[in-house]
Every structure is written in structure tokens, then in C-alpha cells.
Amino acid sequence: MWYSIYSTDVPESLPLRKQARPAHLARLEALHEQGRLLVAGPSPAVDAEDPGAAGFTGSVVIAKFDSLSAAQEWADADPYCDAGVYANVIVKPFKLVLPQ
């Protein structure tokens, strides 16, 4: 089943993000290679593709997992969590309607 993972950043998270980004992206690439990643990306803090020093306010990942607990476990192990980037992470089941 698909699960949405919505993470909210702590204030001033950009330096923390930069440090943990390679490990964070490696996990997303692994999901992609397994055909389990629908979409992933950050939410810019300002209305711009590249927010520069304004940084980001959070992230969204929609991916397939065997269960809600497996999705939560994966989310909890994110390098951004370990680096202190995220203030909180919400994992919910997601029903894909479009596109199919």
C-alpha cells in the first residue's frame, strides 16, 4: 500500500539538511530503484523553486510499504531525523487515485 510521509522542519534547518542530504537521498534512491517511490521532495520556505538561504519547511514522501508500521519505521530511520532536521513526522496511508 502507499503511505504519505509528511515531515516538518525545525527552524533554521538548512545547515542540518545540507549535512545529512547525501544519506537522505540515498535512501530515497533505493526506494526508487525498488519501484516503491511515487514522489519525494521538500517544501521551499518561500515561493521559489530554489529558496536559497530561506531553506525549506518540510518534506513529502509517498512510497509503498508492506504496512503502516513498516512505513513509520522507515520514516523514523531517516538521516534527517538523526540530524535534527525534522520537528515532527506524520505517516498515513495514502490511496492513489490519479494518475494510474
PDB file of C-alpha atoms in Angstrom:
ATOM      1  CA  MET A   1       0.000   0.000   0.000  1.00  0.00           C
ATOM      2  CA  TRP A   2       1.048   3.606  -0.478  1.00  0.00           C
ATOM      3  CA  TYR A   3       1.896   5.789   2.532  1.00  0.00           C
ATOM      4  CA  SER A   4       2.436   9.530   2.761  1.00  0.00           C
ATOM      5  CA  ILE A   5       5.213  10.769   4.996  1.00  0.00           C
ATOM      6  CA  TYR A   6       4.885  14.449   5.843  1.00  0.00           C
ATOM      7  CA  SER A   7       7.764  15.940   7.805  1.00  0.00           C
ATOM      8  CA  THR A   8       8.011  19.431   9.261  1.00  0.00           C
ATOM      9  CA  ASP A   9      11.420  21.071   9.685  1.00  0.00           C
ATOM     10  CA  VAL A  10      12.757  22.767  12.765  1.00  0.00           C
ATOM     11  CA  PRO A  11      13.521  26.491  12.307  1.00  0.00           C
ATOM     12  CA  GLU A  12      16.817  27.237  10.548  1.00  0.00           C
ATOM     13  CA  SER A  13      17.112  23.644   9.258  1.00  0.00           C
ATOM     14  CA  LEU A  14      19.108  24.387   6.098  1.00  0.00           C
ATOM     15  CA  PRO A  15      22.602  23.708   7.519  1.00  0.00           C
ATOM     16  CA  LEU A  16      21.356  20.453   9.050  1.00  0.00           C
ATOM     17  CA  ARG A  17      19.726  19.460   5.757  1.00  0.00           C
ATOM     18  CA  LYS A  18      22.900  20.084   3.789  1.00  0.00           C
ATOM     19  CA  GLN A  19      24.915  17.865   6.105  1.00  0.00           C
ATOM     20  CA  ALA A  20      22.502  14.902   6.016  1.00  0.00           C
ATOM     21  CA  ARG A  21      21.274  15.272   2.407  1.00  0.00           C
ATOM     22  CA  PRO A  22      23.502  12.632   0.723  1.00  0.00           C
ATOM     23  CA  ALA A  23      22.368   9.884   3.113  1.00  0.00           C
ATOM     24  CA  HIS A  24      18.740  11.058   2.907  1.00  0.00           C
ATOM     25  CA  LEU A  25      18.792  10.953  -0.905  1.00  0.00           C
ATOM     26  CA  ALA A  26      20.469   7.526  -0.944  1.00  0.00           C
ATOM     27  CA  ARG A  27      17.504   6.035   0.925  1.00  0.00           C
ATOM     28  CA  LEU A  28      15.065   7.648  -1.491  1.00  0.00           C
ATOM     29  CA  GLU A  29      17.063   6.372  -4.464  1.00  0.00           C
ATOM     30  CA  ALA A  30      16.867   2.851  -3.015  1.00  0.00           C
ATOM     31  CA  LEU A  31      13.064   3.111  -2.828  1.00  0.00           C
ATOM     32  CA  HIS A  32      13.008   4.424  -6.398  1.00  0.00           C
ATOM     33  CA  GLU A  33      15.176   1.559  -7.677  1.00  0.00           C
ATOM     34  CA  GLN A  34      12.797  -0.904  -5.986  1.00  0.00           C
ATOM     35  CA  GLY A  35       9.828   0.709  -7.779  1.00  0.00           C
ATOM     36  CA  ARG A  36       8.333   1.819  -4.456  1.00  0.00           C
ATOM     37  CA  LEU A  37       8.662   5.624  -4.692  1.00  0.00           C
ATOM     38  CA  LEU A  38       5.840   7.696  -6.154  1.00  0.00           C
ATOM     39  CA  VAL A  39       7.149  11.165  -5.276  1.00  0.00           C
ATOM     40  CA  ALA A  40       9.529  12.886  -2.877  1.00  0.00           C
ATOM     41  CA  GLY A  41      10.643  16.434  -2.308  1.00  0.00           C
ATOM     42  CA  PRO A  42      10.982  19.366   0.064  1.00  0.00           C
ATOM     43  CA  SER A  43       8.659  22.323   0.634  1.00  0.00           C
ATOM     44  CA  PRO A  44      10.510  25.599  -0.022  1.00  0.00           C
ATOM     45  CA  ALA A  45      10.115  28.237   2.686  1.00  0.00           C
ATOM     46  CA  VAL A  46       9.395  30.849   0.007  1.00  0.00           C
ATOM     47  CA  ASP A  47       7.532  30.740  -3.305  1.00  0.00           C
ATOM     48  CA  ALA A  48      10.546  29.794  -5.413  1.00  0.00           C
ATOM     49  CA  GLU A  49      11.966  26.660  -6.981  1.00  0.00           C
ATOM     50  CA  ASP A  50      15.289  27.455  -5.278  1.00  0.00           C
ATOM     51  CA  PRO A  51      14.616  29.136  -1.938  1.00  0.00           C
ATOM     52  CA  GLY A  52      18.291  29.900  -1.332  1.00  0.00           C
ATOM     53  CA  ALA A  53      19.063  30.864   2.252  1.00  0.00           C
ATOM     54  CA  ALA A  54      15.347  30.750   3.169  1.00  0.00           C
ATOM     55  CA  GLY A  55      15.625  26.968   3.069  1.00  0.00           C
ATOM     56  CA  PHE A  56      12.739  24.564   3.494  1.00  0.00           C
ATOM     57  CA  THR A  57       9.847  23.993   5.871  1.00  0.00           C
ATOM     58  CA  GLY A  58       9.438  20.251   5.459  1.00  0.00           C
ATOM     59  CA  SER A  59       9.287  17.301   3.093  1.00  0.00           C
ATOM     60  CA  VAL A  60       6.788  14.939   1.492  1.00  0.00           C
ATOM     61  CA  VAL A  61       7.436  11.325   0.520  1.00  0.00           C
ATOM     62  CA  ILE A  62       4.821   8.995  -0.929  1.00  0.00           C
ATOM     63  CA  ALA A  63       6.051   5.425  -1.152  1.00  0.00           C
ATOM     64  CA  LYS A  64       4.921   1.793  -0.950  1.00  0.00           C
ATOM     65  CA  PHE A  65       5.440  -0.224   2.221  1.00  0.00           C
ATOM     66  CA  ASP A  66       4.033  -3.514   3.499  1.00  0.00           C
ATOM     67  CA  SER A  67       2.326  -1.841   6.459  1.00  0.00           C
ATOM     68  CA  LEU A  68       1.856   1.390   8.347  1.00  0.00           C
ATOM     69  CA  SER A  69       4.353   0.208  10.943  1.00  0.00           C
ATOM     70  CA  ALA A  70       6.936  -0.519   8.216  1.00  0.00           C
ATOM     71  CA  ALA A  71       6.408   2.960   6.755  1.00  0.00           C
ATOM     72  CA  GLN A  72       6.753   4.527  10.213  1.00  0.00           C
ATOM     73  CA  GLU A  73       9.914   2.549  10.909  1.00  0.00           C
ATOM     74  CA  TRP A  74      11.410   3.676   7.589  1.00  0.00           C
ATOM     75  CA  ALA A  75      10.473   7.305   8.285  1.00  0.00           C
ATOM     76  CA  ASP A  76      11.909   7.180  11.811  1.00  0.00           C
ATOM     77  CA  ALA A  77      15.251   5.980  10.415  1.00  0.00           C
ATOM     78  CA  ASP A  78      15.609   8.941   8.023  1.00  0.00           C
ATOM     79  CA  PRO A  79      19.009  10.634   8.323  1.00  0.00           C
ATOM     80  CA  TYR A  80      17.176  13.965   8.561  1.00  0.00           C
ATOM     81  CA  CYS A  81      15.613  12.700  11.821  1.00  0.00           C
ATOM     82  CA  ASP A  82      19.030  11.745  13.176  1.00  0.00           C
ATOM     83  CA  ALA A  83      20.443  15.132  12.140  1.00  0.00           C
ATOM     84  CA  GLY A  84      17.663  17.059  13.885  1.00  0.00           C
ATOM     85  CA  VAL A  85      16.136  18.453  10.668  1.00  0.00           C
ATOM     86  CA  TYR A  86      12.582  17.355  11.423  1.00  0.00           C
ATOM     87  CA  ALA A  87      10.459  18.673  14.270  1.00  0.00           C
ATOM     88  CA  ASN A  88       7.825  16.018  13.574  1.00  0.00           C
ATOM     89  CA  VAL A  89       6.918  13.300  11.096  1.00  0.00           C
ATOM     90  CA  ILE A  90       3.400  12.122  10.247  1.00  0.00           C
ATOM     91  CA  VAL A  91       2.870   8.838   8.393  1.00  0.00           C
ATOM     92  CA  LYS A  92      -0.553   7.982   6.974  1.00  0.00           C
ATOM     93  CA  PRO A  93      -1.990   5.501   4.497  1.00  0.00           C
ATOM     94  CA  PHE A  94      -2.430   7.050   1.049  1.00  0.00           C
ATOM     95  CA  LYS A  95      -4.917   5.958  -1.607  1.00  0.00           C
ATOM     96  CA  LEU A  96      -3.607   6.671  -5.094  1.00  0.00           C
ATOM     97  CA  VAL A  97      -6.493   7.662  -7.388  1.00  0.00           C
ATOM     98  CA  LEU A  98      -4.726   9.534 -10.218  1.00  0.00           C
ATOM     99  CA  PRO A  99      -2.641   9.025 -12.211  1.00  0.00           C
ATOM    100  CA  GLN A 100      -2.844   5.267 -12.622  1.00  0.00           C
TER     101      GLN A 100
END
